[in-house]
Amino acid sequence: MSRNKKVLDLKKRMEKIHDGGGAQAVEKQKAMGKLTARERIIALLDKETFQEYDIFVKHDNTDFGMQDKELPGDGVIIGTGSILGQPVAIFAQDFTVAGGSLGFMHARKITKIMDYALNMKIPLIGINDSGGARIQEGVNALAGYGEIFFRNTLSSGVIPQISVILGPCAGGAVYSPALTDFVFVVDKISKMFITGPEVIKTVLGEDISAEALGGARVHAETSGNAHFFANSEEECFHQIRRLISMLPPANNKGAEKIEPAQPLRKYNIKKIVPDDPSQPYDVRDVIRALADNSDFMEVMEMFAANAVIGFGRVNGETVGFVCNQPLVLAGVLDCDSSDKIARFIRFCDSFNIPIITLEDLPGYLPGIDQEHAGVIRHGAKILYAYSESTVPKITIIMRKAYGGGYIAMGSRHLRSDFVFAWPQAEIAVMGAEGAANIIFKKEIQEAEDPVKMRQIKIDEYREKFANPYVAASKGYVDAVISPEDTRKFIERALHVSATKDVKRPMKKHGIPPF
């Protein structure tokens, strides 16, 4: 065969594989409002940067008549490309080919690109759209999942791992996304569950839709399994590109520093936070008053909304914001918000991203429901995460910092490098109202006007104890600062802590309160 004929033969072979499961299967995919696997990769990556590997891989299963079935690419596409110039590794399951089911060679392709990502120290992006394990391959399919999970764990904390759920992701398949750093879901398209609606109906006799069981909104709002929610695949890809722009490619490198910019003038930090500690406000506006261009990318926005976490930049450098949200439950810490905060701190620490804590909370959420749900164990995760982290840590106490909440939210005692407080900050074991009721109980009861006496004692307690100066006098607060000077203090703290080097006791690993 001549060279030209061989080239033509190559093109025909590739075109056949590019057709996936065929025109009918592709049409069905489109009818569900979904792009094909190849279209997704092209839409996500920089133009003309995708390099595909293992396009001619075939399954080798001969059971159940599989020897006669051609599965182009064995139902998964792998390769490398770039996002905003940053090299990435990527795989996308092709639902048009055997429902994107995972067999042994399918898994081998995925683990191959995972190995590339780890060895080359570049982010890994996995697009999940699969009916699950390929039943015809039996234990080989299960072995494939195990190999993927093992590599997810090896790569954890070394390279950013991103999972995109753009179709069904069921059974054992859901554990790979759960092991990655960020999970993206799209409304009406993403489905994640261990046991599907059919199994539930058979075993429990309950009728439940896939959307209600494990749709995108369920995992973004209720379970906390998803970190980013989008209304379309296009919006989802925009979110991924934005996130990649904020992150370092691996733990041995820093995030790209860009041209510094000032926050937008419309965000006036003095006007955002009310002096009255009982008045709520949106802490995201405080973040925007501090971040370059007021640009903030919130993570897990719809889950545990009493805490706000996410990425921004200060003076061109990526930072992680960890904040209480007074708009929701007065910003208290509970089981879910503790998990949310602790996990984010550990991610930032793994990838050398400084942590800025904005504190305003009355403490942990009281009540029998929280106690029985394990708030002690969950709350301890924050203590562990802050204590374990060695990146630069800067804490701003804006208003309330009571009890265990004061300690947990990046206090000096957990080795934050800089702790600054605003003049209206209240740092105490509890709020002035509760403290006065306990400390001055007898005086209030015996007073001619108990209501008036109670207010006098509340004011007395607040004046003596519920202010930043007592903590500052002990060295627990480094400086009491004006709100409008907050960004300036953060910039200087980031600058001087850029060469921070902390040594910890030698050990294999710690034991977090999982």
Coordinates of N, CA and C in Angstrom, one line a residue, residues 98-306:
A98 N -21.8 2.0 23.9 CA -22.1 1.1 25.0 C -22.4 1.8 26.3
G99 N -23.1 2.9 26.1 CA -23.5 3.7 27.3 C -22.3 4.2 28.1
G100 N -21.2 4.3 27.5 CA -20.0 4.8 28.2 C -19.5 3.8 29.3
S101 N -20.0 2.6 29.2 CA -19.7 1.6 30.3 C -18.2 1.3 30.4
L102 N -17.8 1.1 31.6 CA -16.4 0.9 31.9 C -16.0 -0.6 31.9
G103 N -15.2 -0.9 31.0 CA -14.5 -2.2 30.9 C -13.1 -2.1 31.2
F104 N -12.3 -3.2 31.1 CA -10.9 -3.2 31.5 C -10.1 -2.3 30.7
M105 N -10.2 -2.3 29.3 CA -9.4 -1.5 28.5 C -9.9 0.0 28.6
H106 N -11.2 0.2 28.8 CA -11.7 1.6 29.0 C -11.0 2.1 30.3
A107 N -10.9 1.3 31.3 CA -10.3 1.8 32.6 C -8.8 2.0 32.4
R108 N -8.2 1.1 31.6 CA -6.7 1.2 31.3 C -6.4 2.5 30.6
K109 N -7.3 3.0 29.7 CA -7.1 4.2 29.0 C -7.1 5.4 30.1
I110 N -8.1 5.3 30.9 CA -8.2 6.4 32.0 C -7.0 6.4 32.9
T111 N -6.6 5.2 33.4 CA -5.5 5.2 34.3 C -4.2 5.6 33.6
K112 N -4.1 5.4 32.3 CA -2.9 5.9 31.5 C -2.8 7.4 31.6
I113 N -3.9 8.1 31.3 CA -3.9 9.5 31.3 C -3.8 10.1 32.7
M114 N -4.3 9.3 33.7 CA -4.0 9.7 35.1 C -2.6 9.7 35.4
D115 N -1.9 8.6 35.0 CA -0.5 8.5 35.2 C 0.3 9.6 34.5
Y116 N -0.1 9.9 33.3 CA 0.5 11.1 32.6 C 0.4 12.3 33.4
A117 N -0.8 12.6 33.9 CA -1.0 13.8 34.6 C -0.2 13.9 35.9
L118 N -0.1 12.8 36.6 CA 0.7 12.8 37.8 C 2.2 13.0 37.5
N119 N 2.7 12.2 36.5 CA 4.1 12.3 36.2 C 4.5 13.7 35.6
M120 N 3.6 14.3 34.8 CA 3.9 15.5 34.2 C 3.6 16.7 35.1
K121 N 2.9 16.4 36.2 CA 2.5 17.5 37.2 C 1.6 18.5 36.6
I122 N 0.5 18.0 36.0 CA -0.5 18.9 35.4 C -1.9 18.5 35.9
P123 N -2.8 19.4 35.9 CA -4.2 19.1 36.3 C -4.8 18.0 35.5
L124 N -5.7 17.2 36.2 CA -6.5 16.2 35.5 C -7.9 16.5 35.5
I125 N -8.6 16.4 34.3 CA -10.0 16.7 34.2 C -10.7 15.4 33.7
G126 N -11.7 14.9 34.4 CA -12.4 13.7 34.0 C -13.9 14.1 33.7
I127 N -14.4 13.8 32.5 CA -15.8 14.0 32.2 C -16.5 12.7 32.3
N128 N -17.4 12.6 33.2 CA -18.1 11.3 33.5 C -19.5 11.3 32.8
D129 N -19.7 10.3 32.0 CA -21.0 10.1 31.4 C -21.1 8.6 31.0
S130 N -21.6 7.8 32.0 CA -21.4 6.4 31.9 C -22.6 5.7 32.6
G131 N -23.0 4.6 32.0 CA -24.0 3.7 32.7 C -23.4 2.9 33.8
G132 N -22.1 2.9 34.0 CA -21.4 2.2 35.1 C -20.6 1.1 34.6
A133 N -20.4 0.1 35.4 CA -19.5 -1.1 35.1 C -20.1 -1.9 33.9
R134 N -19.2 -2.3 33.0 CA -19.7 -3.2 31.9 C -19.9 -4.6 32.4
I135 N -21.1 -4.9 32.5 CA -21.5 -6.2 33.2 C -20.9 -7.4 32.5
Q136 N -20.8 -7.3 31.2 CA -20.2 -8.5 30.5 C -18.8 -8.8 30.9
E137 N -18.1 -7.8 31.5 CA -16.7 -8.0 31.8 C -16.5 -8.4 33.3
G138 N -17.6 -8.4 34.0 CA -17.5 -8.9 35.4 C -16.5 -8.3 36.3
V139 N -15.7 -9.1 36.9 CA -14.7 -8.5 37.9 C -13.6 -7.7 37.3
N140 N -13.4 -7.8 36.0 CA -12.4 -7.0 35.3 C -12.8 -5.5 35.3
A141 N -14.1 -5.3 35.2 CA -14.7 -3.9 35.3 C -14.5 -3.4 36.7
L142 N -14.7 -4.2 37.7 CA -14.5 -3.7 39.1 C -13.1 -3.4 39.4
A143 N -12.2 -4.3 38.8 CA -10.7 -4.0 39.0 C -10.4 -2.7 38.3
G144 N -11.0 -2.4 37.2 CA -10.7 -1.1 36.6 C -11.0 0.1 37.5
Y145 N -12.2 0.0 38.1 CA -12.5 1.1 39.1 C -11.5 1.2 40.2
G146 N -11.1 0.0 40.7 CA -10.2 0.0 41.8 C -8.9 0.7 41.4
E147 N -8.4 0.5 40.2 CA -7.2 1.1 39.7 C -7.3 2.6 39.6
I148 N -8.5 3.0 39.2 CA -8.8 4.5 39.1 C -8.8 5.1 40.5
F149 N -9.5 4.5 41.4 CA -9.6 5.0 42.8 C -8.2 5.1 43.4
F150 N -7.3 4.1 43.2 CA -6.0 4.2 43.8 C -5.2 5.4 43.2
R151 N -5.3 5.6 42.0 CA -4.6 6.7 41.4 C -5.2 8.1 41.8
N152 N -6.5 8.2 42.0 CA -7.1 9.4 42.5 C -6.4 9.7 43.9
T153 N -6.2 8.7 44.7 CA -5.6 8.9 46.0 C -4.2 9.3 45.9
L154 N -3.4 8.6 45.0 CA -2.0 9.0 44.8 C -1.9 10.4 44.4
S155 N -2.7 10.9 43.5 CA -2.6 12.2 43.0 C -3.2 13.3 43.9
S156 N -3.9 12.9 44.9 CA -4.5 13.8 45.9 C -3.5 14.7 46.5
G157 N -3.6 16.0 46.4 CA -2.7 16.9 47.1 C -1.4 17.1 46.2
V158 N -1.3 16.5 45.1 CA -0.2 16.6 44.2 C -0.5 17.4 43.0
I159 N -1.6 17.0 42.3 CA -2.1 17.8 41.2 C -3.6 18.1 41.4
P160 N -4.2 19.2 40.9 CA -5.6 19.4 41.0 C -6.4 18.3 40.2
Q161 N -7.4 17.7 40.8 CA -8.2 16.8 40.1 C -9.6 17.3 40.0
I162 N -10.2 17.4 38.8 CA -11.5 17.9 38.6 C -12.4 16.9 37.9
S163 N -13.6 16.7 38.5 CA -14.6 15.8 37.9 C -15.7 16.6 37.4
V164 N -16.2 16.2 36.2 CA -17.3 16.9 35.6 C -18.4 15.8 35.3
I165 N -19.5 15.9 35.9 CA -20.6 14.9 35.8 C -21.6 15.4 34.7
L166 N -21.5 14.8 33.5 CA -22.4 15.3 32.4 C -23.2 14.1 31.9
G167 N -23.9 13.5 32.8 CA -24.7 12.3 32.5 C -24.8 11.5 33.7
P168 N -25.2 10.2 33.6 CA -25.2 9.3 34.7 C -23.8 9.0 35.3
C169 N -23.8 8.8 36.6 CA -22.5 8.4 37.2 C -23.0 7.6 38.4
A170 N -23.1 6.3 38.3 CA -23.8 5.5 39.3 C -22.9 4.3 39.8
G171 N -23.3 3.8 40.9 CA -22.6 2.7 41.5 C -21.2 3.1 42.0
G172 N -20.3 2.1 41.8 CA -18.9 2.4 42.1 C -18.3 3.6 41.4
A173 N -18.8 3.9 40.3 CA -18.3 5.0 39.5 C -18.2 6.4 40.3
V174 N -19.2 6.6 41.2 CA -19.3 7.8 41.9 C -18.1 8.1 42.9
Y175 N -17.4 7.0 43.2 CA -16.3 7.2 44.2 C -15.1 7.9 43.6
S176 N -14.9 7.8 42.3 CA -13.8 8.5 41.7 C -14.0 10.0 41.8
P177 N -15.1 10.6 41.4 CA -15.4 12.0 41.6 C -15.3 12.4 43.1
A178 N -15.8 11.5 44.0 CA -15.7 11.8 45.4 C -14.3 12.0 45.9
L179 N -13.4 11.3 45.2 CA -12.0 11.4 45.7 C -11.2 12.6 45.0
T180 N -11.9 13.3 44.1 CA -11.2 14.4 43.4 C -11.5 15.7 44.2
D181 N -10.8 16.7 43.7 CA -10.8 18.0 44.5 C -12.1 18.8 44.2
F182 N -12.6 18.8 43.0 CA -13.8 19.6 42.7 C -14.7 18.8 41.7
V183 N -16.0 18.9 42.0 CA -17.0 18.2 41.2 C -17.9 19.3 40.6
F184 N -18.1 19.2 39.3 CA -18.9 20.1 38.6 C -20.2 19.4 38.1
V185 N -21.3 20.0 38.3 CA -22.6 19.4 37.8 C -23.4 20.4 37.0
V186 N -24.3 19.9 36.2 CA -25.1 20.7 35.3 C -26.6 20.3 35.5
D187 N -27.4 21.3 35.7 CA -28.8 21.1 36.0 C -29.5 20.2 34.9
K188 N -30.3 19.2 35.3 CA -31.1 18.4 34.5 C -30.2 17.4 33.7
I189 N -28.9 17.4 33.8 CA -28.0 16.6 33.0 C -27.3 15.6 33.9
S190 N -26.7 16.1 35.0 CA -25.9 15.4 35.9 C -26.7 14.5 36.8
K191 N -26.3 13.2 37.0 CA -27.0 12.3 37.9 C -25.9 11.5 38.7
M192 N -25.9 11.5 40.0 CA -25.0 10.7 40.8 C -25.7 9.9 41.9
F193 N -25.5 8.6 42.0 CA -26.1 7.9 43.1 C -25.4 6.5 43.1
I194 N -25.4 5.9 44.3 CA -24.9 4.6 44.5 C -25.8 3.6 44.0
T195 N -27.1 3.7 44.4 CA -28.1 2.8 43.9 C -29.2 3.6 43.1
G196 N -29.5 3.2 41.9 CA -30.4 3.9 41.1 C -31.8 3.7 41.4
P197 N -32.7 4.5 40.8 CA -34.1 4.4 41.0 C -34.7 3.0 40.9
E198 N -34.2 2.3 39.9 CA -34.7 0.9 39.6 C -34.5 0.0 40.8
V199 N -33.2 0.1 41.3 CA -32.9 -0.8 42.5 C -33.7 -0.4 43.7
I200 N -33.9 0.9 43.9 CA -34.7 1.4 45.1 C -36.1 0.9 45.0
K201 N -36.6 0.9 43.8 CA -38.0 0.5 43.6 C -38.1 -1.0 43.8
T202 N -37.1 -1.8 43.4 CA -37.2 -3.2 43.6 C -37.0 -3.6 45.0
V203 N -36.0 -3.0 45.7 CA -35.7 -3.3 47.1 C -36.7 -2.7 48.1
L204 N -37.0 -1.4 47.9 CA -37.7 -0.7 48.9 C -39.2 -0.5 48.5
G205 N -39.5 -0.7 47.2 CA -40.8 -0.4 46.7 C -41.1 1.0 46.6
E206 N -40.1 1.9 46.5 CA -40.4 3.3 46.4 C -40.1 3.8 45.0
D207 N -41.0 4.6 44.5 CA -40.8 5.3 43.2 C -40.2 6.6 43.4
I208 N -39.0 6.8 42.8 CA -38.3 8.1 42.9 C -37.6 8.3 41.6
S209 N -37.6 9.6 41.1 CA -36.9 9.9 39.9 C -35.4 10.0 40.1
A210 N -34.7 9.8 39.0 CA -33.3 10.0 39.1 C -32.9 11.4 39.5
E211 N -33.7 12.4 39.0 CA -33.4 13.8 39.4 C -33.5 14.0 40.9
A212 N -34.6 13.5 41.4 CA -34.8 13.7 42.9 C -33.9 12.9 43.7
L213 N -33.4 11.8 43.2 CA -32.5 10.9 43.9 C -31.1 11.5 44.0
G214 N -30.6 11.9 42.8 CA -29.2 12.3 42.7 C -28.9 13.3 41.6
G215 N -29.9 14.2 41.4 CA -29.7 15.3 40.4 C -28.7 16.3 40.8
A216 N -28.4 17.2 39.9 CA -27.3 18.2 40.1 C -27.7 19.1 41.3
R217 N -28.9 19.5 41.4 CA -29.3 20.4 42.6 C -29.2 19.7 43.9
V218 N -29.5 18.4 43.9 CA -29.4 17.6 45.1 C -28.0 17.6 45.7
H219 N -27.1 17.4 44.8 CA -25.7 17.3 45.2 C -25.0 18.7 45.5
A220 N -25.6 19.7 44.8 CA -25.1 21.1 45.1 C -25.6 21.7 46.4
E221 N -26.9 21.3 46.7 CA -27.5 21.9 47.9 C -27.6 21.1 49.1
T222 N -27.8 19.8 48.9 CA -28.1 18.9 50.1 C -26.9 18.0 50.5
S223 N -26.4 17.2 49.6 CA -25.4 16.3 49.9 C -24.0 16.9 50.1
G224 N -23.7 18.0 49.3 CA -22.4 18.6 49.4 C -21.4 17.9 48.5
N225 N -21.9 16.9 47.7 CA -20.9 16.2 46.8 C -20.5 17.0 45.6
A226 N -21.2 18.1 45.3 CA -20.8 18.9 44.1 C -20.3 20.3 44.6
H227 N -19.3 20.8 43.9 CA -18.7 22.1 44.3 C -19.2 23.2 43.4
F228 N -19.6 22.9 42.2 CA -20.0 24.0 41.3 C -21.2 23.5 40.5
F229 N -22.2 24.4 40.4 CA -23.5 24.1 39.8 C -23.6 25.0 38.6
A230 N -24.0 24.4 37.4 CA -24.2 25.2 36.2 C -25.6 24.9 35.6
N231 N -26.1 25.8 34.8 CA -27.4 25.6 34.1 C -27.2 25.0 32.7
S232 N -26.0 25.0 32.2 CA -25.7 24.4 30.9 C -24.3 23.9 30.8
E233 N -24.0 23.1 29.9 CA -22.6 22.6 29.7 C -21.7 23.7 29.4
E234 N -22.1 24.7 28.6 CA -21.3 25.8 28.2 C -20.9 26.6 29.5
E235 N -21.9 26.9 30.4 CA -21.6 27.6 31.6 C -20.6 26.8 32.5
C236 N -20.8 25.5 32.5 CA -19.9 24.6 33.3 C -18.5 24.7 32.8
F237 N -18.3 24.7 31.4 CA -16.9 24.7 30.9 C -16.3 26.1 31.2
H238 N -17.1 27.1 31.2 CA -16.6 28.5 31.6 C -16.1 28.4 33.0
Q239 N -16.9 27.8 33.9 CA -16.5 27.7 35.3 C -15.2 27.0 35.5
I240 N -15.0 25.9 34.7 CA -13.8 25.1 34.8 C -12.6 25.9 34.4
R241 N -12.7 26.6 33.3 CA -11.6 27.4 32.8 C -11.2 28.5 33.8
R242 N -12.2 29.1 34.4 CA -12.0 30.1 35.4 C -11.3 29.5 36.6
L243 N -11.7 28.4 37.0 CA -11.0 27.7 38.2 C -9.6 27.4 37.9
I244 N -9.3 26.8 36.7 CA -8.0 26.5 36.3 C -7.1 27.7 36.3
S245 N -7.6 28.9 35.9 CA -6.8 30.1 35.9 C -6.4 30.5 37.3
M246 N -7.1 30.0 38.3 CA -6.8 30.4 39.7 C -5.8 29.5 40.4
L247 N -5.6 28.3 39.9 CA -4.9 27.2 40.6 C -3.5 27.0 40.0
P248 N -2.6 26.5 40.9 CA -1.3 26.1 40.4 C -1.5 24.7 39.7
P249 N -0.6 24.4 38.7 CA -0.7 23.1 38.0 C -0.4 21.9 38.9
A250 N 0.4 22.1 40.0 CA 0.8 21.0 40.9 C 1.3 21.6 42.2
N251 N 1.5 20.8 43.2 CA 1.9 21.3 44.5 C 3.3 21.8 44.6
N252 N 4.1 21.6 43.6 CA 5.5 22.1 43.6 C 5.6 23.4 42.9
K253 N 4.5 24.0 42.5 CA 4.5 25.3 41.8 C 3.4 26.2 42.4
G254 N 3.6 27.5 42.2 CA 2.6 28.4 42.6 C 1.6 28.7 41.5
A255 N 0.5 29.3 41.9 CA -0.5 29.7 41.0 C 0.1 30.9 40.2
E256 N -0.3 31.1 39.0 CA 0.3 32.2 38.2 C -0.1 33.5 38.8
K257 N 0.8 34.4 39.0 CA 0.5 35.7 39.5 C 0.3 36.6 38.3
I258 N -0.8 37.4 38.4 CA -1.2 38.3 37.3 C -1.0 39.7 37.7
E259 N -1.3 40.6 36.8 CA -1.2 42.0 37.0 C -2.2 42.4 38.2
P260 N -1.6 43.0 39.2 CA -2.5 43.5 40.4 C -3.6 44.5 39.9
A261 N -4.7 44.5 40.6 CA -5.8 45.4 40.4 C -6.5 45.8 41.7
Q262 N -7.0 46.9 41.7 CA -7.7 47.4 42.9 C -9.2 46.9 42.9
P263 N -9.8 46.7 44.1 CA -11.2 46.3 44.1 C -12.1 47.4 43.4
L264 N -13.2 47.1 43.0 CA -14.2 48.1 42.4 C -14.6 49.0 43.5
R265 N -14.7 50.3 43.1 CA -15.0 51.3 44.1 C -16.4 51.2 44.7
K266 N -17.3 50.5 44.0 CA -18.7 50.4 44.6 C -18.7 49.6 45.8
Y267 N -17.7 48.8 46.1 CA -17.7 48.0 47.3 C -16.9 48.7 48.4
N268 N -17.6 49.4 49.2 CA -17.1 50.2 50.3 C -17.1 49.4 51.6
I269 N -16.0 49.0 52.1 CA -16.0 48.1 53.2 C -16.5 48.7 54.5
K270 N -16.4 50.0 54.6 CA -17.0 50.7 55.8 C -18.5 50.6 55.9
K271 N -19.1 50.6 54.7 CA -20.6 50.7 54.6 C -21.2 49.3 54.5
I272 N -20.4 48.3 54.3 CA -21.0 46.9 54.1 C -21.3 46.3 55.5
V273 N -20.5 46.4 56.4 CA -20.6 45.8 57.7 C -21.3 46.7 58.7
P274 N -22.5 46.5 59.2 CA -23.1 47.4 60.2 C -22.4 47.3 61.5
D275 N -22.5 48.4 62.3 CA -21.9 48.5 63.6 C -22.6 47.6 64.6
D276 N -23.9 47.5 64.4 CA -24.8 46.7 65.3 C -24.5 45.2 65.0
P277 N -23.9 44.5 66.0 CA -23.6 43.1 65.8 C -24.7 42.2 65.5
S278 N -26.0 42.7 65.7 CA -27.1 41.8 65.5 C -27.6 42.0 64.0
Q279 N -27.1 42.9 63.3 CA -27.5 43.2 61.9 C -26.7 42.3 60.9
P280 N -27.4 41.6 60.1 CA -26.7 40.8 59.1 C -26.2 41.6 57.9
Y281 N -25.3 41.0 57.1 CA -24.8 41.5 55.9 C -24.2 40.4 55.1
D282 N -23.9 40.6 53.8 CA -23.4 39.6 53.0 C -21.9 39.6 53.0
V283 N -21.2 38.6 53.5 CA -19.8 38.7 53.7 C -19.1 38.6 52.3
R284 N -19.8 38.2 51.3 CA -19.2 38.2 49.9 C -18.9 39.6 49.4
D285 N -19.7 40.5 49.9 CA -19.4 41.9 49.6 C -18.1 42.4 50.2
V286 N -17.8 41.9 51.4 CA -16.5 42.2 52.1 C -15.4 41.6 51.2
I287 N -15.6 40.4 50.8 CA -14.5 39.8 50.0 C -14.3 40.6 48.7
R288 N -15.4 41.0 48.1 CA -15.2 41.8 46.9 C -14.6 43.2 47.1
A289 N -14.7 43.7 48.4 CA -14.1 44.9 48.7 C -12.6 44.7 49.0
L290 N -12.1 43.5 49.0 CA -10.7 43.2 49.3 C -10.0 42.6 48.1
A291 N -10.7 41.9 47.2 CA -10.1 41.1 46.1 C -9.9 42.0 44.9
D292 N -8.8 41.7 44.2 CA -8.5 42.4 42.9 C -9.7 42.3 42.0
N293 N -10.0 43.5 41.4 CA -11.2 43.6 40.5 C -12.5 43.1 41.1
S294 N -12.5 42.9 42.5 CA -13.7 42.4 43.2 C -14.1 41.1 42.6
D295 N -13.2 40.3 42.1 CA -13.5 39.0 41.5 C -13.3 37.9 42.5
F296 N -14.4 37.2 42.7 CA -14.5 36.1 43.7 C -15.1 34.9 43.1
M297 N -14.5 33.8 43.1 CA -15.1 32.5 42.6 C -15.4 31.7 43.8
E298 N -16.7 31.6 44.1 CA -17.2 30.9 45.3 C -17.3 29.4 45.0
V299 N -16.9 28.6 46.0 CA -16.9 27.2 45.9 C -18.1 26.7 46.9
M300 N -18.8 25.7 46.4 CA -19.9 25.1 47.2 C -20.9 26.2 47.7
E301 N -21.3 27.1 46.7 CA -22.1 28.2 47.0 C -23.5 27.8 47.6
M302 N -24.0 26.7 47.2 CA -25.4 26.3 47.5 C -25.5 25.4 48.7
F303 N -24.3 25.0 49.3 CA -24.3 24.0 50.4 C -23.7 24.7 51.6
A304 N -24.4 24.5 52.8 CA -23.9 25.1 54.0 C -23.6 26.5 53.9
A305 N -24.6 27.3 53.5 CA -24.5 28.7 53.1 C -24.1 29.6 54.3
N306 N -24.1 29.1 55.5 CA -23.6 29.8 56.7 C -22.1 30.0 56.7

